[in-house]
Amino acid sequence: MDDNTPGQDGLLDTLAHYPGIGAEEVFADADREPLPVLPPLPARPSSPHVLDVHQTTGVDPQGLELLLADAAARAHRMLTSAWQHQEATTGDLWQDSVRLATAHRDEEVFARLCKGTGRLPMELNCAVRAWEFGGEAGLDVLERMWLPAKKVLNEALAALRAEWVGPGPLYLRPWGNRITVDGLDVQIRLGMNGEWYPYAREHGAWWPCGLTEQLPYMALQSALASRQDIS
């Protein structure tokens, strides 16, 4: 940079004198040609083609092809969401790994994701099931406990007891956003979205076992039905 070139502060001062023209003013010009019509949204993302470059670069072509295919699918979903004026989320490493494991049912991919995230196979399997039933919100319910308003929890407990038609009494044990039914190995969890998620005890741990429900009693029925399938 020579002596006649303004520094960063000087450049900002210079630009402040030239605020530019607003987009509304530009496109309000009657003599300006309208923007071209957007092309139609592709029905599906294209399939990538990866050359076998392992010998020269050390890059695993199969792993790269998986990542490219997933990136194309995510870009297609984000573009679709943008056209529908919906918010597209990016997620973190663990969420991306669970989503990949859900979309690509392959033992090699699964093993790579376990290794890359440092999670046990059972953890990833449980997370995949949560994603299948509830997406990103379902994964959040699986891994995070929170404290709902006392009124909401009390109303749920009252509704469960009032609608229970089982052979014996219903022993409910609330804990955070979770309500466990003692003696039946089932549990329901309240999500931040206000929906209830059914859970059942399998292999010594709580596993998601059904789709979300608006009413706590319906979620409980779903959890109980899953216990019958297990047995």
mmCIF file of C-alpha atoms in Angstrom, residues 129 184-186 199-203 205 207-209 222-231:
data_model
loop_
_atom_site.group_PDB
_atom_site.id
_atom_site.type_symbol
_atom_site.label_atom_id
_atom_site.label_comp_id
_atom_site.label_asym_id
_atom_site.label_seq_id
_atom_site.Cartn_x
_atom_site.Cartn_y
_atom_site.Cartn_z
ATOM 1 C CA ARG A 129 -34.784 -43.726 16.070
ATOM 2 C CA LEU A 184 -44.949 -50.534 33.058
ATOM 3 C CA ASP A 185 -41.539 -49.550 31.624
ATOM 4 C CA VAL A 186 -42.999 -46.645 29.650
ATOM 5 C CA TYR A 199 -40.688 -43.819 25.217
ATOM 6 C CA ALA A 200 -40.247 -47.423 26.300
ATOM 7 C CA ARG A 201 -37.496 -49.102 28.258
ATOM 8 C CA GLU A 202 -35.336 -51.393 26.123
ATOM 9 C CA HIS A 203 -31.981 -52.966 26.948
ATOM 10 C CA ALA A 205 -32.298 -47.595 28.547
ATOM 11 C CA TRP A 207 -35.789 -45.508 23.648
ATOM 12 C CA PRO A 208 -38.187 -43.461 21.498
ATOM 13 C CA CYS A 209 -41.012 -45.773 20.455
ATOM 14 C CA SER A 222 -48.504 -45.329 21.938
ATOM 15 C CA ALA A 223 -45.790 -46.231 24.421
ATOM 16 C CA LEU A 224 -47.880 -49.054 25.883
ATOM 17 C CA ALA A 225 -48.615 -50.408 22.408
ATOM 18 C CA SER A 226 -44.888 -50.505 21.650
ATOM 19 C CA ARG A 227 -44.324 -52.592 24.787
ATOM 20 C CA GLN A 228 -46.710 -55.185 23.395
ATOM 21 C CA ASP A 229 -44.705 -55.272 20.169
ATOM 22 C CA ILE A 230 -41.473 -55.755 22.129
ATOM 23 C CA SER A 231 -42.868 -58.594 24.186
#
